[in-house]
XYZ file of C-alpha atoms in Angstrom:
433
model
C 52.968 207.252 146.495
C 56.306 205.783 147.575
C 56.008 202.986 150.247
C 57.969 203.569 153.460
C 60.972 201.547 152.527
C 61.223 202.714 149.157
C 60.987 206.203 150.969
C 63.624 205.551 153.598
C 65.973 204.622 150.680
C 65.646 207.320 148.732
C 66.072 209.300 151.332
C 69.206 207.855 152.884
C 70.341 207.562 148.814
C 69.854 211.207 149.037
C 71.856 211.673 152.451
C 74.316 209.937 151.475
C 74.764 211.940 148.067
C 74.470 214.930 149.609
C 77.870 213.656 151.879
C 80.039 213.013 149.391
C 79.393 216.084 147.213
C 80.171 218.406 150.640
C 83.095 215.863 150.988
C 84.449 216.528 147.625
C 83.402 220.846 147.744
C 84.808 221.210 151.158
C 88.738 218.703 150.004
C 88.772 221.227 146.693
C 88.624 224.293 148.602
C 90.647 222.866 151.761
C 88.444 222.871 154.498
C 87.634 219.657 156.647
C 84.652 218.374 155.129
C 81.501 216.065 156.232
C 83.421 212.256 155.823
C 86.461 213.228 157.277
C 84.635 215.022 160.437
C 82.472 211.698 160.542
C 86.062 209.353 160.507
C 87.728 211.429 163.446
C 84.668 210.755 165.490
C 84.992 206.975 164.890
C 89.065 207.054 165.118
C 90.469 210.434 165.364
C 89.759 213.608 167.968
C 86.166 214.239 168.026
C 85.449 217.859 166.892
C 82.536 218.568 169.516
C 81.858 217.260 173.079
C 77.962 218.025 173.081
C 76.749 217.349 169.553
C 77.786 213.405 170.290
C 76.391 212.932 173.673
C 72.921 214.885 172.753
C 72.681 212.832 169.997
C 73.531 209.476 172.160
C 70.661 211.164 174.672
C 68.233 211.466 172.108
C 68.744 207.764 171.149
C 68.303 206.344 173.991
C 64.312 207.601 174.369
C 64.130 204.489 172.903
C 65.927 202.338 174.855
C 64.958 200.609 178.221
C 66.615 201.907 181.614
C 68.883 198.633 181.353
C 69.596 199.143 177.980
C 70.339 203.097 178.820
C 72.422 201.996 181.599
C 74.436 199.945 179.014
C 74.432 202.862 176.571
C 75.820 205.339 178.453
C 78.449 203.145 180.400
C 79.781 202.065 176.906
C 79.851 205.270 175.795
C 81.878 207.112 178.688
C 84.320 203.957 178.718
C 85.222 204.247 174.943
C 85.527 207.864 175.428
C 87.731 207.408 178.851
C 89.722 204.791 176.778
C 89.889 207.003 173.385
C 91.030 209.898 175.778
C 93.733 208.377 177.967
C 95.277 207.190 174.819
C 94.958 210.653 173.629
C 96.567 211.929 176.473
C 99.936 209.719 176.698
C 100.386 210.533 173.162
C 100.282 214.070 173.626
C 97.164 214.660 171.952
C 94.521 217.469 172.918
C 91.293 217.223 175.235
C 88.374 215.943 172.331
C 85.872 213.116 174.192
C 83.192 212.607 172.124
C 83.975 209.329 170.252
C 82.082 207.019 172.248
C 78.642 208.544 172.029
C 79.183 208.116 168.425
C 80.454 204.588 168.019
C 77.584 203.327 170.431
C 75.224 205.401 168.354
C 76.078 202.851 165.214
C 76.459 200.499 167.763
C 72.535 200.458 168.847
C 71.546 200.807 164.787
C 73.683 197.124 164.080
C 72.019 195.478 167.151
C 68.237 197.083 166.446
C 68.738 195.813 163.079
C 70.003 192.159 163.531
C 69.156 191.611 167.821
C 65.987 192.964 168.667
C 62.487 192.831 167.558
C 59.017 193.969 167.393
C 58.653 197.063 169.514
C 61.919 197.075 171.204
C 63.811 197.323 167.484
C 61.299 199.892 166.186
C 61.720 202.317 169.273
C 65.756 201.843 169.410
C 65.699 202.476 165.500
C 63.328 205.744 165.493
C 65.513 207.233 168.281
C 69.000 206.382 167.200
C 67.981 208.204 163.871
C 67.121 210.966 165.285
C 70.598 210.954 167.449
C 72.638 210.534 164.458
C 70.640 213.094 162.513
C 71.721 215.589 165.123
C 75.580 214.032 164.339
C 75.401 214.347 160.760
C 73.775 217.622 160.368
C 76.288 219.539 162.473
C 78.655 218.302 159.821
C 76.832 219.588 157.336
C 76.260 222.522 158.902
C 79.789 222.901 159.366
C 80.883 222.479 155.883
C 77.873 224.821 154.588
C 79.381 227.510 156.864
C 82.104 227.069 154.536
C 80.290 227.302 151.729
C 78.896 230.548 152.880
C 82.561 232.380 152.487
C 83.094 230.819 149.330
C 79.873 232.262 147.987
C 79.629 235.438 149.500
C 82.943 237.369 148.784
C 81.149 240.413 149.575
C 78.765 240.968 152.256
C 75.471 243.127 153.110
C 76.248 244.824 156.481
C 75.918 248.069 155.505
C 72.153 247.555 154.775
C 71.112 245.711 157.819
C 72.870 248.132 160.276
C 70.070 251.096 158.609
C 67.568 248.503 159.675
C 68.808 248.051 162.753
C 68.647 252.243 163.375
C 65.126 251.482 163.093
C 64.742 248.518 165.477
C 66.973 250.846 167.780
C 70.384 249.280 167.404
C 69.558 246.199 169.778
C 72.719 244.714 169.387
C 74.292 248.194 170.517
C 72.432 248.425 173.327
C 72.732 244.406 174.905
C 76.250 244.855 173.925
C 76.754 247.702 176.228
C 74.584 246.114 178.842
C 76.320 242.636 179.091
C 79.908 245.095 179.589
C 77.747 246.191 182.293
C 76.992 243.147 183.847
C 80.142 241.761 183.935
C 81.364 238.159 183.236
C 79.429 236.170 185.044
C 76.722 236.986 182.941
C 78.567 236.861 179.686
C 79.620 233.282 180.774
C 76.128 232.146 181.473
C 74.652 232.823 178.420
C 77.594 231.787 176.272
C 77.673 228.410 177.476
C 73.484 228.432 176.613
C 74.231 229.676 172.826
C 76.963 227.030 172.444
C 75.144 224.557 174.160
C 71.634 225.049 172.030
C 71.875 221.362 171.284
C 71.273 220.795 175.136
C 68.547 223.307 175.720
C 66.909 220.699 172.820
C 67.542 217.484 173.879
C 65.862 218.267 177.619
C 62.898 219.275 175.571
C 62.821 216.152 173.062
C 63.143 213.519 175.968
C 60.316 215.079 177.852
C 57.989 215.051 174.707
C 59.423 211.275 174.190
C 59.530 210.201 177.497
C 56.612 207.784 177.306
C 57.452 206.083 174.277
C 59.345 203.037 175.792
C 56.268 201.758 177.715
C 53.564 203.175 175.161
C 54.935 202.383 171.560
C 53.413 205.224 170.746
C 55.127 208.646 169.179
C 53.878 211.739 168.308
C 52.703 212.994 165.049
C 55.084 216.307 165.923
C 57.392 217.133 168.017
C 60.944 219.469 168.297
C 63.573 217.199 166.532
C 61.089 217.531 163.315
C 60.989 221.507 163.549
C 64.889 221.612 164.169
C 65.956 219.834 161.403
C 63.621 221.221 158.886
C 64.768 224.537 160.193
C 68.448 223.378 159.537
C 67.482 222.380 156.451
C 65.999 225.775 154.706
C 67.772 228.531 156.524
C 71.420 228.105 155.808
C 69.623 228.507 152.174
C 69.373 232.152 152.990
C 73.362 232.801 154.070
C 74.500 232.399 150.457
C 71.613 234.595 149.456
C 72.077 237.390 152.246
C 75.423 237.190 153.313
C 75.769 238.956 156.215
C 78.896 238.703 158.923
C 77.667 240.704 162.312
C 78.133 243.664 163.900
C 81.813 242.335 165.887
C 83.435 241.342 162.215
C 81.369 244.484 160.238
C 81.672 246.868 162.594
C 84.011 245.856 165.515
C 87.559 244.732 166.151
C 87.022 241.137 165.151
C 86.379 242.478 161.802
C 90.352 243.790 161.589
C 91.396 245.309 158.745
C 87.804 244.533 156.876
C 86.211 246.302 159.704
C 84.034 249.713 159.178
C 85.515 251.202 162.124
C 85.847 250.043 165.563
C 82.148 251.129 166.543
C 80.877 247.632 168.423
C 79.354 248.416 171.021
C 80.215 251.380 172.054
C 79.241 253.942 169.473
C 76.400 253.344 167.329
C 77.502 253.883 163.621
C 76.999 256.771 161.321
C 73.991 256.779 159.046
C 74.986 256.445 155.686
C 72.411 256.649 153.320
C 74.532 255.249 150.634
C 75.049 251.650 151.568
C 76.478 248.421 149.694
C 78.286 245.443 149.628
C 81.656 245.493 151.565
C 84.325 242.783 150.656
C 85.417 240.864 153.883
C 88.243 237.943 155.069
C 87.840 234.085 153.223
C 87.211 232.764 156.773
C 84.587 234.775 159.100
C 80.958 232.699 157.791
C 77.983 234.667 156.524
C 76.007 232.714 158.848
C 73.442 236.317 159.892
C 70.209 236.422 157.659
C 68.500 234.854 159.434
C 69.395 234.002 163.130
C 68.796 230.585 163.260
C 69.814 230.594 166.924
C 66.651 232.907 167.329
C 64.916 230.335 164.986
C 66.039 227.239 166.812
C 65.622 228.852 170.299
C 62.048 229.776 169.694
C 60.741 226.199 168.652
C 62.573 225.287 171.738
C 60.186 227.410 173.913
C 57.473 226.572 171.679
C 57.444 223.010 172.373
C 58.350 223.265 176.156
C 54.783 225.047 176.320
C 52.257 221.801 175.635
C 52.357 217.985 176.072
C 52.270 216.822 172.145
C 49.978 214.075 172.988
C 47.271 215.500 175.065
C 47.995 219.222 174.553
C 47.776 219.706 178.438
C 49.976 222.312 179.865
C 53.869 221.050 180.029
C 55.457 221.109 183.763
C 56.281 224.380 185.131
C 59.624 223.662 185.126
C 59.694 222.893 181.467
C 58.038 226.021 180.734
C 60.438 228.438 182.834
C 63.208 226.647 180.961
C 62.047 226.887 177.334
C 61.464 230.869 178.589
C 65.030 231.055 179.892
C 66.561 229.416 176.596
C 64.589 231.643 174.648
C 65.536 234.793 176.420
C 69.213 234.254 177.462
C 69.820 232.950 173.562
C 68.421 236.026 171.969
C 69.926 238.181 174.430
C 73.080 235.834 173.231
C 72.791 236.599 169.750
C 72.404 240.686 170.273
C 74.601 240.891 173.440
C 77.837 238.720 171.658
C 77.553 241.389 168.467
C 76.753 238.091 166.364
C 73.359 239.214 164.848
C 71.643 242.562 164.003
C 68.156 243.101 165.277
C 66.861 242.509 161.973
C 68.088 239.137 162.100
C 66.263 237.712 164.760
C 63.220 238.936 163.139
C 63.898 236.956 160.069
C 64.175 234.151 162.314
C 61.288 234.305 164.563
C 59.127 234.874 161.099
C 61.190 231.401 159.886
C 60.409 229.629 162.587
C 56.826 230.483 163.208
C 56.311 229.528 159.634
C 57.828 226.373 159.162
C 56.272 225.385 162.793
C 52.627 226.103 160.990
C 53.807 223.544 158.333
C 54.792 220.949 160.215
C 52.333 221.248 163.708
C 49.237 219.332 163.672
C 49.706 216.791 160.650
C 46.845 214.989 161.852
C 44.798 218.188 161.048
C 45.669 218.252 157.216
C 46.185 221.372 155.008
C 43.148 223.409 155.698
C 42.424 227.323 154.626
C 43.606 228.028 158.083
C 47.276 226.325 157.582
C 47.245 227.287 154.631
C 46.901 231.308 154.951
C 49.071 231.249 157.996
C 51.867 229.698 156.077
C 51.574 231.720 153.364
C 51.680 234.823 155.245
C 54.677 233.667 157.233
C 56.474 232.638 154.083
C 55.231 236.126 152.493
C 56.409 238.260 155.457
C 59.828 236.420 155.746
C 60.362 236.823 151.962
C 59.226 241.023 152.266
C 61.488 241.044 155.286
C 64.743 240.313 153.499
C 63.668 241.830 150.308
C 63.074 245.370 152.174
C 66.505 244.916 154.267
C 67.988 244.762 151.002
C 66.640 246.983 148.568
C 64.739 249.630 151.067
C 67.298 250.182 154.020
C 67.795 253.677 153.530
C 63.988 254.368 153.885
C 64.308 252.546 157.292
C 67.371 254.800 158.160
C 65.083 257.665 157.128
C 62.101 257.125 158.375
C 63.167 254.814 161.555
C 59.773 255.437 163.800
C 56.883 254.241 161.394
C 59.564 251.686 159.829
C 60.531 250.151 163.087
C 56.042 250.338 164.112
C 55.657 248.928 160.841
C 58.336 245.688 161.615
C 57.902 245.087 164.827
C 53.913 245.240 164.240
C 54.091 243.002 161.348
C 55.634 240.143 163.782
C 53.290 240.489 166.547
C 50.602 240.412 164.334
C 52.286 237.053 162.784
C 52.779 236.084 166.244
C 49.569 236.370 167.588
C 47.984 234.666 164.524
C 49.896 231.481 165.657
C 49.232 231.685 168.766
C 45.419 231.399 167.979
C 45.823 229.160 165.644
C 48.010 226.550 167.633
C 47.244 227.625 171.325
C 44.010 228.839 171.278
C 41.924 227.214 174.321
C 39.737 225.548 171.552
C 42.769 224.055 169.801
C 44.594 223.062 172.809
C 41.642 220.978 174.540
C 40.773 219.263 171.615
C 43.565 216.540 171.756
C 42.823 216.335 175.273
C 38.897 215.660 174.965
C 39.682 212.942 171.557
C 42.336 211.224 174.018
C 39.905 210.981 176.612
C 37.159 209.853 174.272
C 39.493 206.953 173.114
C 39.763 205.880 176.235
């Protein structure tokens, strides 16, 4: 068993590999890769507003409200500063540096300042802000990554899925035309802005750490990166482009026909792999917006210490992130149908891993992992190799999918919310006091 130190440097050792080997992947094929990204944050035009400042929010959970005060005021300043320099030089709009630089800011003075339970809070907290940094790099260059290794992509299969699922995307697609562009705005700015929906979430479950010294064994950060971690896995094996590049006018002259969403494609009962552009990612199977969105209304539902009902408001949120992002996902022509299922499975199942630690790995983890883990692996395996039986058979295919998931779905929910499992932290916390 590796002690904590010896952990934390492999880990970082590991981090830090994993940097430079983007780094050098993403200079070969000429893309902008994770170092670079990380230098024009520090001196250069920050490529994302809301990535920085989330990450600065989540950092300073473990700060006190002087401290925050401090933060924040430093941060805006440099940015203010970084910007009006911009500016007079003729450079574009790109704040976002000083969220950054205060980020590695707090790490130098937790390290060498502050002590006991003041440097242990600010350094817990400022990891998890620069996590969020770094792994929007790497998520960046992997998107990359996902072109490179999928030349051709798998469209054609997940659209006969989709036939089953009644062509979801089709149908928000239509509706959001409908509704016009206030509604088209509103939910954009809540897919782009995931990061946010997240962060609200995070500092509630954190909020009492400052005064407490106390964290929780689980909580959303943990889910998000772990789910950041494994599912990009699955672009380079299911690469997958949409229905706006596959089957819209986005797609351009790799498009199937201008069908998005409009007119529901043709069944064609001999599908395969279509060869697209060297830019559009295969960033589909699965949704990790679904994914993402979902932990984010799962852990808006209970307080991760007590397990007592979150605030209402809390709760209506995680609802509204979870709905407006899915309706996002379909609505946008970004995803099929059969991706968000992929994801919801994903998340559910990686959530069974990591909830509860303080419960161990017993038969009932275990089987409900495995059966997520088995149901996301049939999932893909049947969008690849049995689409046309889903095209042909859409009725007891699409019962058959969409009962699978609530079935997987309502297992959780017994498991984690039951009323048995969600007074029991309760009643131990009141018993310790």
């Amino acid at each position: 068993m590796l002690s904590p130190r010896a952990g934390l440097t492999a880990a970082l050792s590991v981090g830090a590999a994993l940097l430079i080997v983007l780094q050098i992947v993403a200079s070969h094929h000429h893309f902008t890769g994770p170092l670079e990204s990380i230098w024009a944050d520090f001196a250069g035009n920050a490529k994302s507003f809301t990535v920085p400042w989330a990450g600065l929010g989540l950092a300073l959970i473990g700060l006190s409200w002087r401290r925050r005060f401090l933060a924040v005021g430093a941060a805006l300043g440099i940015d203010l500063a970084y910007q009006a320099i911009r500016t007079l030089s003729g450079g574009p709009l790109a704040m976002g540096n000083g969220p950054v630089l205060v980020l590695f800011a707090l790490i130098g003075l937790a390290c060498w300042k502050w002590q006991g339970k003041d440097r242990t809070n600010a350094l817990h907290a400022a990891a998890l802000g620069i996590l969020l940094v770094l792994s929007s790099k790497v998520a960046d260059v992997w998107l990359g990554i996902t072109v490179l290794a999928g030349p051709r992509v798998l469209d054609e299969h997940i659209v006969l899925v989709d036939h089953a699922l009644g062509d979801p995307s089709w149908l928000m697609g239509q509706l959001l035309d409908w509704l016009g562009p206030l509604a088209s705005a509103v939910l954009h700015w809540v897919y782009i802005e995931l990061p946010v929906g997240a962060m609200i979430v995070t500092i509630w479950q954190l909020r009492t750490v400052v005064t407490t010294g106390d964290w929780p064994r689980h909580y959303l950060v943990r889910t998000f990166l772990v789910l950041g971690l494994i599912g990009p896995v699955f672009y380079v094996v299911f690469p997958v482009v949409g229905p706006m590049f596959a089957f819209g006018a986005d797609g351009h002259v790799f498009s199937l026909g201008s069908y998005w969403p409009n007119i529901v494609p043709p069944v064609d009962l001999s599908p395969g792999s279509i060869a697209f552009d060297h830019y559009t990612p295969r960033n589909c199977m699965p949704s990790l917006h679904t994914a993402w969105a979902l932990s984010i209304f799962i852990h808006s539902r209970r307080d991760p210490f007590t397990g007592a009902p979150a605030p209402v408001w809390l709760r209506w949120g995680g609802t509204f992130w979870l709905v407006a992002t899915l309706s996002a996902t379909l609505g946008f022509g970004y995803h099929y149908g059969a991706d968000l299922v992929a994801g919801a499975v994903l998340c559910l199942t990686i959530e069974s891993a990591l909830r509860a630690p303080e419960r161990g790995w017993d038969r009932t983890r275990v089987q409900l992992v495995s059966a997520g883990a088995a149901l996301f692996a049939g999932l893909l395996l049947s969008y690849r190799y049995l689409s046309t039986g889903f095209a042909e058979h859409p009725v007891p295919a699409g019962i058959v999918v969409f009962g699978l998931l609530a079935g997987y779905v309502t297992a959780f929910y017994r498991t984690w919310f039951g009323d048995a499992v969600t007074t029991a932290p309760a009643l131990e916390s009141a018993v310790r006091a």
